[in-house]
C-alpha positions as a Markdown table, in Angstrom:
| # | Residue | x | y | z |
|---|---|---|---|---|
| 1 | Met | -56.0 | 13.4 | -113.9 |
| 2 | Val | -56.3 | 13.5 | -109.9 |
| 3 | Gln | -53.1 | 13.6 | -108.0 |
| 4 | Pro | -51.9 | 10.7 | -105.9 |
| 5 | Trp | -52.2 | 12.7 | -102.1 |
| 6 | Ile | -55.8 | 12.7 | -102.9 |
| 7 | Thr | -58.0 | 10.0 | -101.6 |
| 8 | Ile | -61.1 | 9.7 | -102.1 |
| 9 | Arg | -63.4 | 8.4 | -99.5 |
| 10 | Ser | -66.6 | 8.4 | -101.8 |
| 11 | Ser | -67.9 | 10.2 | -105.3 |
| 12 | Arg | -71.3 | 10.0 | -104.6 |
| 13 | His | -72.1 | 12.6 | -101.8 |
| 14 | Ala | -72.5 | 16.6 | -102.4 |
| 15 | Leu | -69.2 | 17.8 | -101.2 |
| 16 | Pro | -70.3 | 18.6 | -97.1 |
| 17 | Val | -70.5 | 22.3 | -96.0 |
| 18 | Pro | -69.7 | 23.6 | -92.3 |
| 19 | Ser | -72.3 | 23.9 | -89.9 |
| 20 | Pro | -73.3 | 26.9 | -88.6 |
| 21 | Leu | -70.9 | 26.6 | -85.3 |
| 22 | Ala | -68.2 | 25.1 | -87.6 |
| 23 | Lys | -68.0 | 28.3 | -90.3 |
| 24 | Gln | -68.0 | 30.4 | -87.2 |
| 25 | Asp | -65.3 | 28.8 | -85.7 |
| 26 | Leu | -63.5 | 28.7 | -89.0 |
| 27 | Arg | -64.1 | 32.7 | -89.4 |
| 28 | Arg | -62.4 | 32.9 | -86.0 |
| 29 | Thr | -59.6 | 30.8 | -87.2 |
| 30 | Thr | -58.6 | 33.0 | -90.3 |
| 31 | Gln | -58.1 | 36.0 | -87.9 |
| 32 | Leu | -56.0 | 34.4 | -85.3 |
| 33 | Ala | -54.0 | 32.5 | -88.0 |
| 34 | Thr | -53.5 | 36.3 | -89.9 |
| 35 | Gln | -52.7 | 37.4 | -85.9 |
| 36 | Ser | -49.8 | 34.6 | -85.7 |
| 37 | Ala | -48.5 | 35.4 | -89.5 |
| 38 | Asp | -48.1 | 39.0 | -87.9 |
| 39 | Arg | -46.1 | 37.9 | -85.1 |
| 40 | Ser | -44.2 | 35.7 | -87.3 |
| 41 | Trp | -45.5 | 32.3 | -85.8 |
| 42 | His | -45.6 | 30.7 | -89.3 |
| 43 | Pro | -43.9 | 32.8 | -92.2 |
| 44 | Ala | -44.2 | 31.8 | -95.5 |
| 45 | Thr | -46.3 | 28.4 | -95.6 |
| 46 | Gly | -45.6 | 27.6 | -92.7 |
| 47 | Gly | -48.3 | 26.3 | -89.6 |
| 48 | Asn | -51.4 | 24.6 | -89.9 |
| 49 | Phe | -54.8 | 24.8 | -88.2 |
| 50 | Ser | -58.4 | 22.8 | -87.9 |
| 51 | Val | -62.1 | 22.9 | -86.7 |
| 52 | Trp | -64.2 | 19.8 | -85.4 |
| 53 | Asp | -67.8 | 19.4 | -87.0 |
| 54 | Gln | -69.4 | 17.0 | -86.1 |
| 55 | Asp | -67.9 | 13.3 | -87.9 |
| 56 | Leu | -65.3 | 15.1 | -90.1 |
| 57 | Cys | -62.4 | 18.1 | -89.6 |
| 58 | Trp | -62.0 | 21.1 | -91.5 |
| 59 | Val | -58.1 | 21.6 | -92.5 |
| 60 | Ser | -56.1 | 24.5 | -93.8 |
| 61 | Pro | -54.8 | 23.9 | -97.1 |
| 62 | Ser | -51.1 | 23.1 | -97.8 |
| 63 | Gly | -48.9 | 25.6 | -100.2 |
| 64 | Lys | -50.8 | 28.5 | -99.1 |
| 65 | His | -49.9 | 31.5 | -97.2 |
| 66 | Lys | -51.8 | 31.1 | -93.6 |
| 67 | Gly | -52.1 | 34.6 | -93.2 |
| 68 | Leu | -54.1 | 35.1 | -96.0 |
| 69 | Leu | -56.3 | 32.1 | -95.5 |
| 70 | Lys | -60.0 | 32.5 | -95.9 |
| 71 | Trp | -62.7 | 30.2 | -94.0 |
| 72 | Ile | -64.0 | 28.5 | -97.7 |
| 73 | Asp | -60.0 | 27.4 | -98.1 |
| 74 | Phe | -60.6 | 24.7 | -95.4 |
| 75 | Leu | -60.8 | 21.4 | -96.8 |
| 76 | Pro | -63.3 | 18.7 | -95.4 |
| 77 | Val | -61.2 | 15.2 | -93.9 |
| 78 | Asp | -63.1 | 12.4 | -91.9 |
| 79 | Phe | -61.3 | 12.8 | -88.6 |
| 80 | Gln | -60.8 | 8.6 | -88.2 |
| 81 | Ser | -59.1 | 7.9 | -91.1 |
| 82 | Ala | -57.7 | 11.3 | -92.1 |
| 83 | Glu | -58.8 | 11.0 | -95.8 |
| 84 | Leu | -60.1 | 13.9 | -97.8 |
| 85 | Ile | -64.0 | 13.2 | -98.4 |
| 86 | Gln | -64.2 | 14.4 | -101.9 |
| 87 | Pro | -61.8 | 15.1 | -104.7 |
| 88 | Cys | -60.6 | 18.6 | -104.9 |
| 89 | Tyr | -57.7 | 20.3 | -106.7 |
| 90 | Ala | -56.0 | 21.2 | -103.5 |
| 91 | Lys | -54.5 | 19.6 | -100.7 |
| 92 | Pro | -54.6 | 19.2 | -96.6 |
| 93 | Ser | -52.2 | 19.9 | -94.3 |
| 94 | Asp | -49.2 | 17.6 | -94.4 |
| 95 | Glu | -50.2 | 17.3 | -90.7 |
| 96 | Thr | -53.5 | 16.1 | -91.5 |
| 97 | Ala | -52.8 | 12.8 | -89.2 |
| 98 | Leu | -52.3 | 14.7 | -86.6 |
| 99 | His | -54.9 | 16.7 | -85.9 |
| 100 | Cys | -57.3 | 14.3 | -86.5 |
| 101 | Ala | -55.4 | 12.1 | -83.9 |
| 102 | Val | -56.6 | 14.5 | -81.3 |
| 103 | Tyr | -59.9 | 14.9 | -82.4 |
| 104 | Arg | -60.2 | 11.2 | -81.6 |
| 105 | Ala | -58.0 | 11.2 | -78.2 |
| 106 | Asp | -59.9 | 14.2 | -77.3 |
| 107 | Pro | -64.0 | 14.6 | -77.3 |
| 108 | Ser | -63.6 | 18.0 | -75.9 |
| 109 | Ala | -61.6 | 19.2 | -78.7 |
| 110 | Arg | -63.1 | 21.2 | -81.7 |
| 111 | Ala | -60.4 | 23.3 | -82.6 |
| 112 | Val | -56.5 | 22.7 | -83.3 |
| 113 | Met | -53.4 | 25.2 | -84.0 |
| 114 | His | -50.0 | 24.5 | -85.4 |
| 115 | Val | -47.7 | 27.4 | -85.7 |
| 116 | His | -44.0 | 27.7 | -84.9 |
| 117 | Pro | -43.2 | 30.4 | -81.9 |
| 118 | Pro | -39.5 | 31.2 | -81.8 |
| 119 | His | -39.2 | 30.4 | -78.0 |
| 120 | Ala | -41.0 | 27.9 | -77.4 |
| 121 | Thr | -39.7 | 26.1 | -81.0 |
| 122 | Ala | -35.9 | 27.1 | -79.8 |
| 123 | Leu | -36.1 | 26.3 | -75.9 |
| 124 | Val | -38.5 | 23.1 | -75.3 |
| 125 | Gly | -37.1 | 20.0 | -75.6 |
| 126 | Lys | -37.6 | 16.8 | -73.3 |
| 127 | Asp | -37.8 | 17.1 | -69.7 |
| 128 | Phe | -38.6 | 20.7 | -70.0 |
| 129 | Val | -40.3 | 22.0 | -67.1 |
| 130 | Leu | -42.2 | 25.4 | -66.3 |
| 131 | Ser | -43.0 | 26.9 | -62.4 |
| 132 | Asn | -43.9 | 29.2 | -60.3 |
| 133 | Asn | -45.2 | 31.8 | -62.7 |
| 134 | Glu | -49.2 | 33.4 | -63.2 |
| 135 | Met | -49.0 | 32.2 | -66.5 |
| 136 | Leu | -49.5 | 28.6 | -65.8 |
| 137 | Lys | -53.1 | 29.1 | -65.0 |
| 138 | Ala | -53.9 | 30.0 | -68.2 |
| 139 | Phe | -53.4 | 26.0 | -69.0 |
| 140 | Gly | -56.7 | 25.5 | -66.7 |
| 141 | Tyr | -54.4 | 25.5 | -63.4 |
| 142 | Lys | -56.0 | 27.0 | -60.2 |
| 143 | Thr | -52.7 | 27.7 | -59.4 |
| 144 | His | -48.9 | 28.9 | -60.2 |
| 145 | Asp | -47.5 | 27.3 | -57.2 |
| 146 | Leu | -46.7 | 24.1 | -59.7 |
| 147 | Glu | -44.7 | 22.6 | -61.8 |
| 148 | Ile | -45.2 | 21.4 | -65.4 |
| 149 | Thr | -43.2 | 19.9 | -68.2 |
| 150 | Ile | -43.9 | 20.5 | -71.4 |
| 151 | Pro | -44.6 | 17.6 | -73.8 |
| 152 | Cys | -42.5 | 17.0 | -76.5 |
| 153 | Ile | -41.3 | 14.4 | -78.7 |
| 154 | Pro | -38.7 | 14.3 | -81.3 |
| 155 | Asn | -39.7 | 15.7 | -84.6 |
| 156 | Thr | -40.4 | 13.5 | -87.8 |
| 157 | Gln | -41.5 | 13.8 | -91.0 |
| 158 | Asp | -43.8 | 10.2 | -90.8 |
| 159 | Met | -47.3 | 11.7 | -89.9 |
| 160 | Glu | -49.2 | 9.5 | -90.3 |
| 161 | Gly | -47.5 | 7.2 | -88.3 |
| 162 | Leu | -47.8 | 9.7 | -85.6 |
| 163 | Gly | -51.1 | 10.1 | -85.4 |
| 164 | Arg | -51.3 | 6.7 | -85.2 |
| 165 | Thr | -49.0 | 6.2 | -82.0 |
| 166 | Val | -48.9 | 9.5 | -80.6 |
| 167 | Ala | -49.5 | 9.8 | -76.8 |
| 168 | Leu | -51.7 | 12.7 | -76.4 |
| 169 | Asp | -51.2 | 15.6 | -72.7 |
| 170 | Leu | -55.0 | 15.5 | -72.5 |
| 171 | Asp | -55.0 | 17.6 | -69.3 |
| 172 | Leu | -52.1 | 20.8 | -71.0 |
| 173 | Gln | -53.7 | 20.0 | -73.9 |
| 174 | Leu | -50.4 | 21.0 | -76.0 |
| 175 | Leu | -47.6 | 18.8 | -77.9 |
| 176 | Val | -44.4 | 20.5 | -79.0 |
| 177 | Leu | -42.5 | 18.5 | -81.6 |
| 178 | Glu | -38.8 | 19.5 | -80.9 |
| 179 | Gly | -37.1 | 22.1 | -83.0 |
| 180 | His | -40.0 | 22.1 | -85.1 |
| 181 | Gly | -43.1 | 23.7 | -83.4 |
| 182 | Val | -46.6 | 23.7 | -81.2 |
| 183 | Tyr | -49.6 | 21.7 | -81.3 |
| 184 | Ala | -52.7 | 23.0 | -79.2 |
| 185 | Trp | -56.2 | 22.5 | -79.4 |
| 186 | Gly | -59.0 | 23.1 | -76.7 |
| 187 | Arg | -63.0 | 23.6 | -77.0 |
| 188 | Asn | -62.6 | 26.6 | -79.6 |
| 189 | Pro | -59.9 | 28.3 | -81.7 |
| 190 | Asp | -58.9 | 31.0 | -78.9 |
| 191 | Glu | -58.6 | 28.2 | -76.4 |
| 192 | Ala | -56.1 | 26.8 | -78.6 |
| 193 | Met | -54.2 | 30.0 | -79.2 |
| 194 | Phe | -54.1 | 30.6 | -75.6 |
| 195 | Arg | -52.4 | 27.6 | -74.7 |
| 196 | Ile | -49.8 | 28.9 | -77.1 |
| 197 | Glu | -49.4 | 32.3 | -76.2 |
| 198 | Ala | -49.1 | 31.3 | -73.0 |
| 199 | Leu | -46.2 | 28.7 | -73.2 |
| 200 | Glu | -44.6 | 31.3 | -76.0 |
| 201 | Phe | -44.1 | 34.1 | -73.3 |
| 202 | Leu | -43.1 | 31.6 | -70.6 |
| 203 | Cys | -40.4 | 30.5 | -72.6 |
| 204 | Gln | -39.2 | 33.8 | -73.8 |
| 205 | Leu | -38.6 | 34.6 | -69.7 |
| 206 | Arg | -36.7 | 31.8 | -69.3 |
| 207 | Gly | -34.9 | 32.9 | -72.6 |
| 208 | Leu | -34.1 | 36.3 | -70.9 |
| 209 | Asn | -33.5 | 34.7 | -67.3 |
| 210 | Glu | -31.2 | 32.4 | -68.4 |
| 211 | Arg | -28.9 | 35.3 | -70.2 |
| 212 | Ser | -29.1 | 37.4 | -67.0 |
Protein backbone atom coordinates (compact mmCIF):
# COMPACT_ATOMS: atom_id res chain seq x y z
CA MET A 1 0.00 0.00 0.00
CA VAL A 2 1.40 3.41 -0.96
CA GLN A 3 1.64 5.69 2.07
CA PRO A 4 -0.50 8.88 2.04
CA TRP A 5 2.53 11.16 2.17
CA ILE A 6 3.80 9.88 -1.17
CA THR A 7 2.76 12.13 -4.03
CA ILE A 8 3.24 10.56 -7.46
CA ARG A 9 3.92 12.92 -10.31
CA SER A 10 4.03 10.19 -12.95
CA SER A 11 4.60 6.47 -12.91
CA ARG A 12 5.28 6.25 -16.64
CA HIS A 13 8.84 7.60 -16.48
CA ALA A 14 11.97 6.03 -15.12
CA LEU A 15 13.23 7.28 -11.80
CA PRO A 16 15.67 10.13 -12.52
CA VAL A 17 19.33 9.98 -11.64
CA PRO A 18 21.43 12.97 -10.57
CA SER A 19 23.49 14.76 -13.18
CA PRO A 20 27.29 14.45 -12.74
CA LEU A 21 27.44 17.94 -11.16
CA ALA A 22 24.53 17.22 -8.84
CA LYS A 23 26.10 13.91 -7.82
CA GLN A 24 29.29 15.78 -6.96
CA ASP A 25 27.32 18.28 -4.88
CA LEU A 26 25.40 15.48 -3.17
CA ARG A 27 28.63 13.76 -2.18
CA ARG A 28 29.97 17.04 -0.79
CA THR A 29 26.69 17.67 1.04
CA THR A 30 26.95 14.33 2.82
CA GLN A 31 30.49 15.21 3.93
CA LEU A 32 29.34 18.55 5.30
CA ALA A 33 26.33 16.93 6.95
CA THR A 34 28.64 14.53 8.76
CA GLN A 35 30.87 17.41 9.88
CA SER A 36 27.93 19.43 11.19
CA ALA A 37 26.53 16.36 12.94
CA ASP A 38 29.88 15.99 14.68
CA ARG A 39 29.39 19.57 15.92
CA SER A 40 25.96 18.54 17.32
CA TRP A 41 24.24 20.93 14.94
CA HIS A 42 21.60 18.35 14.03
CA PRO A 43 21.46 15.46 16.51
CA ALA A 44 19.25 12.42 16.00
CA THR A 45 17.18 12.82 12.82
CA GLY A 46 17.26 16.64 12.80
CA GLY A 47 18.36 18.81 9.89
CA ASN A 48 17.75 18.53 6.17
CA PHE A 49 19.70 19.19 2.97
CA SER A 50 19.09 19.47 -0.74
CA VAL A 51 20.81 19.99 -4.09
CA TRP A 52 19.25 21.58 -7.16
CA ASP A 53 19.50 19.69 -10.44
CA GLN A 54 17.87 21.24 -13.51
CA ASP A 55 14.09 20.88 -13.10
CA LEU A 56 14.16 19.05 -9.77
CA CYS A 57 15.97 18.98 -6.45
CA TRP A 58 17.36 16.10 -4.47
CA VAL A 59 16.19 16.23 -0.85
CA SER A 60 17.45 14.33 2.18
CA PRO A 61 15.04 11.74 3.60
CA SER A 62 13.06 12.13 6.78
CA GLY A 63 13.73 9.86 9.74
CA LYS A 64 17.41 9.22 9.00
CA HIS A 65 20.40 10.45 10.98
CA LYS A 66 21.88 13.14 8.74
CA GLY A 67 25.40 12.41 9.91
CA LEU A 68 25.07 9.02 8.19
CA LEU A 69 23.75 10.20 4.84
CA LYS A 70 24.93 8.74 1.55
CA TRP A 71 24.33 10.51 -1.73
CA ILE A 72 22.04 7.70 -2.89
CA ASP A 73 19.69 8.45 0.05
CA PHE A 74 18.50 11.74 -1.50
CA LEU A 75 15.05 11.75 -3.09
CA PRO A 76 14.06 13.50 -6.34
CA VAL A 77 11.44 16.23 -5.91
CA ASP A 78 9.87 18.61 -8.44
CA PHE A 79 11.05 22.02 -7.21
CA GLN A 80 7.99 23.80 -8.64
CA SER A 81 5.39 21.63 -6.90
CA ALA A 82 7.52 20.18 -4.05
CA GLU A 83 6.17 16.75 -5.03
CA LEU A 84 8.10 13.52 -4.98
CA ILE A 85 8.87 12.48 -8.57
CA GLN A 86 8.18 8.76 -8.17
CA PRO A 87 6.74 6.53 -5.45
CA CYS A 88 9.27 4.98 -3.11
CA TYR A 89 9.53 3.66 0.40
CA ALA A 90 11.24 6.70 1.85
CA LYS A 91 9.84 10.07 2.82
CA PRO A 92 11.49 13.37 1.83
CA SER A 93 12.10 15.92 4.55
CA ASP A 94 9.00 17.52 6.09
CA GLU A 95 10.61 20.85 5.19
CA THR A 96 10.92 20.09 1.47
CA ALA A 97 8.51 22.91 0.57
CA LEU A 98 10.85 25.53 2.01
CA HIS A 99 13.82 24.11 0.11
CA CYS A 100 11.80 24.30 -3.10
CA ALA A 101 10.76 27.88 -2.30
CA VAL A 102 14.45 28.82 -2.16
CA TYR A 103 15.13 27.33 -5.60
CA ARG A 104 12.11 29.07 -7.09
CA ALA A 105 13.06 32.45 -5.59
CA ASP A 106 16.82 32.43 -6.17
CA PRO A 107 18.08 31.21 -9.57
CA SER A 108 21.65 31.16 -8.23
CA ALA A 109 20.85 28.62 -5.52
CA ARG A 110 22.26 25.13 -6.06
CA ALA A 111 22.28 23.82 -2.48
CA VAL A 112 20.22 24.40 0.67
CA MET A 113 21.26 23.40 4.17
CA HIS A 114 19.16 23.45 7.33
CA VAL A 115 20.77 22.76 10.70
CA HIS A 116 20.28 23.72 14.36
CA PRO A 117 23.48 25.43 15.54
CA PRO A 118 22.90 26.12 19.25
CA HIS A 119 24.03 29.75 19.58
CA ALA A 120 22.19 30.99 16.50
CA THR A 121 19.10 28.98 17.43
CA ALA A 122 19.08 30.37 20.97
CA LEU A 123 19.91 34.01 20.22
CA VAL A 124 18.50 35.06 16.85
CA GLY A 125 15.07 36.62 17.01
CA LYS A 126 13.23 39.54 15.47
CA ASP A 127 15.43 42.55 14.64
CA PHE A 128 18.64 40.69 15.53
CA VAL A 129 21.53 42.88 14.34
CA LEU A 130 25.19 42.00 13.83
CA SER A 131 27.88 44.59 13.18
CA ASN A 132 31.57 45.42 13.05
CA ASN A 133 33.17 42.00 12.77
CA GLU A 134 35.43 40.62 10.04
CA MET A 135 33.27 37.50 9.81
CA LEU A 136 30.52 39.57 8.19
CA LYS A 137 32.56 39.27 4.99
CA ALA A 138 31.53 35.60 4.85
CA PHE A 139 28.11 36.86 3.75
CA GLY A 140 29.66 38.44 0.67
CA TYR A 141 30.25 41.97 1.93
CA LYS A 142 33.49 43.81 1.13
CA THR A 143 33.79 45.41 4.56
CA HIS A 144 32.98 44.59 8.16
CA ASP A 145 32.02 48.21 8.88
CA LEU A 146 28.27 47.74 8.58
CA GLU A 147 25.19 46.45 10.36
CA ILE A 148 23.08 43.59 9.08
CA THR A 149 19.75 42.35 10.37
CA ILE A 150 19.48 38.57 10.28
CA PRO A 151 16.22 37.47 8.60
CA CYS A 152 14.16 35.69 11.25
CA ILE A 153 10.55 34.56 11.21
CA PRO A 154 8.38 32.76 13.79
CA ASN A 155 8.63 29.00 13.80
CA THR A 156 5.81 27.06 12.22
CA GLN A 157 4.90 23.46 11.46
CA ASP A 158 3.09 24.53 8.30
CA MET A 159 6.02 24.16 5.94
CA GLU A 160 3.84 23.96 2.85
CA GLY A 161 2.22 27.28 3.74
CA LEU A 162 5.57 28.79 4.57
CA GLY A 163 6.97 27.60 1.25
CA ARG A 164 4.21 29.46 -0.56
CA THR A 165 4.39 32.73 1.39
CA VAL A 166 7.89 33.23 2.78
CA ALA A 167 9.83 36.33 1.67
CA LEU A 168 13.47 35.35 1.32
CA ASP A 169 16.50 37.62 1.69
CA LEU A 170 18.35 36.96 -1.56
CA ASP A 171 21.36 39.03 -0.49
CA LEU A 172 22.17 37.22 2.76
CA GLN A 173 20.84 33.88 1.45
CA LEU A 174 19.98 33.02 5.01
CA LEU A 175 16.83 32.49 7.06
CA VAL A 176 16.32 31.68 10.73
CA LEU A 177 13.18 30.07 12.06
CA GLU A 178 13.05 31.46 15.58
CA GLY A 179 13.99 28.87 18.18
CA HIS A 180 14.23 26.19 15.48
CA GLY A 181 17.30 26.55 13.29
CA VAL A 182 19.00 28.10 10.29
CA TYR A 183 18.48 27.72 6.55
CA ALA A 184 21.23 28.86 4.19
CA TRP A 185 21.81 28.43 0.50
CA GLY A 186 24.42 29.16 -2.12
CA ARG A 187 25.93 28.25 -5.46
CA ASN A 188 27.30 25.06 -3.92
CA PRO A 189 27.09 23.21 -0.59
CA ASP A 190 30.23 24.83 0.83
CA GLU A 191 28.94 28.34 0.17
CA ALA A 192 25.73 27.53 2.02
CA MET A 193 27.66 26.10 4.97
CA PHE A 194 29.98 29.14 5.09
CA ARG A 195 26.98 31.30 5.91
CA ILE A 196 25.84 29.03 8.73
CA GLU A 197 29.33 28.80 10.20
CA ALA A 198 29.72 32.59 10.09
CA LEU A 199 26.36 33.19 11.76
CA GLU A 200 27.03 30.65 14.49
CA PHE A 201 30.48 32.15 15.21
CA LEU A 202 29.05 35.67 15.43
CA CYS A 203 26.23 34.51 17.69
CA GLN A 204 28.70 32.70 19.93
CA LEU A 205 30.70 35.92 20.26
CA ARG A 206 27.53 37.85 21.02
CA GLY A 207 26.70 35.41 23.79
CA LEU A 208 30.18 35.67 25.29
CA ASN A 209 30.09 39.47 25.19
CA GLU A 210 26.68 39.60 26.81
CA ARG A 211 27.87 37.42 29.70
CA SER A 212 31.03 39.46 30.33
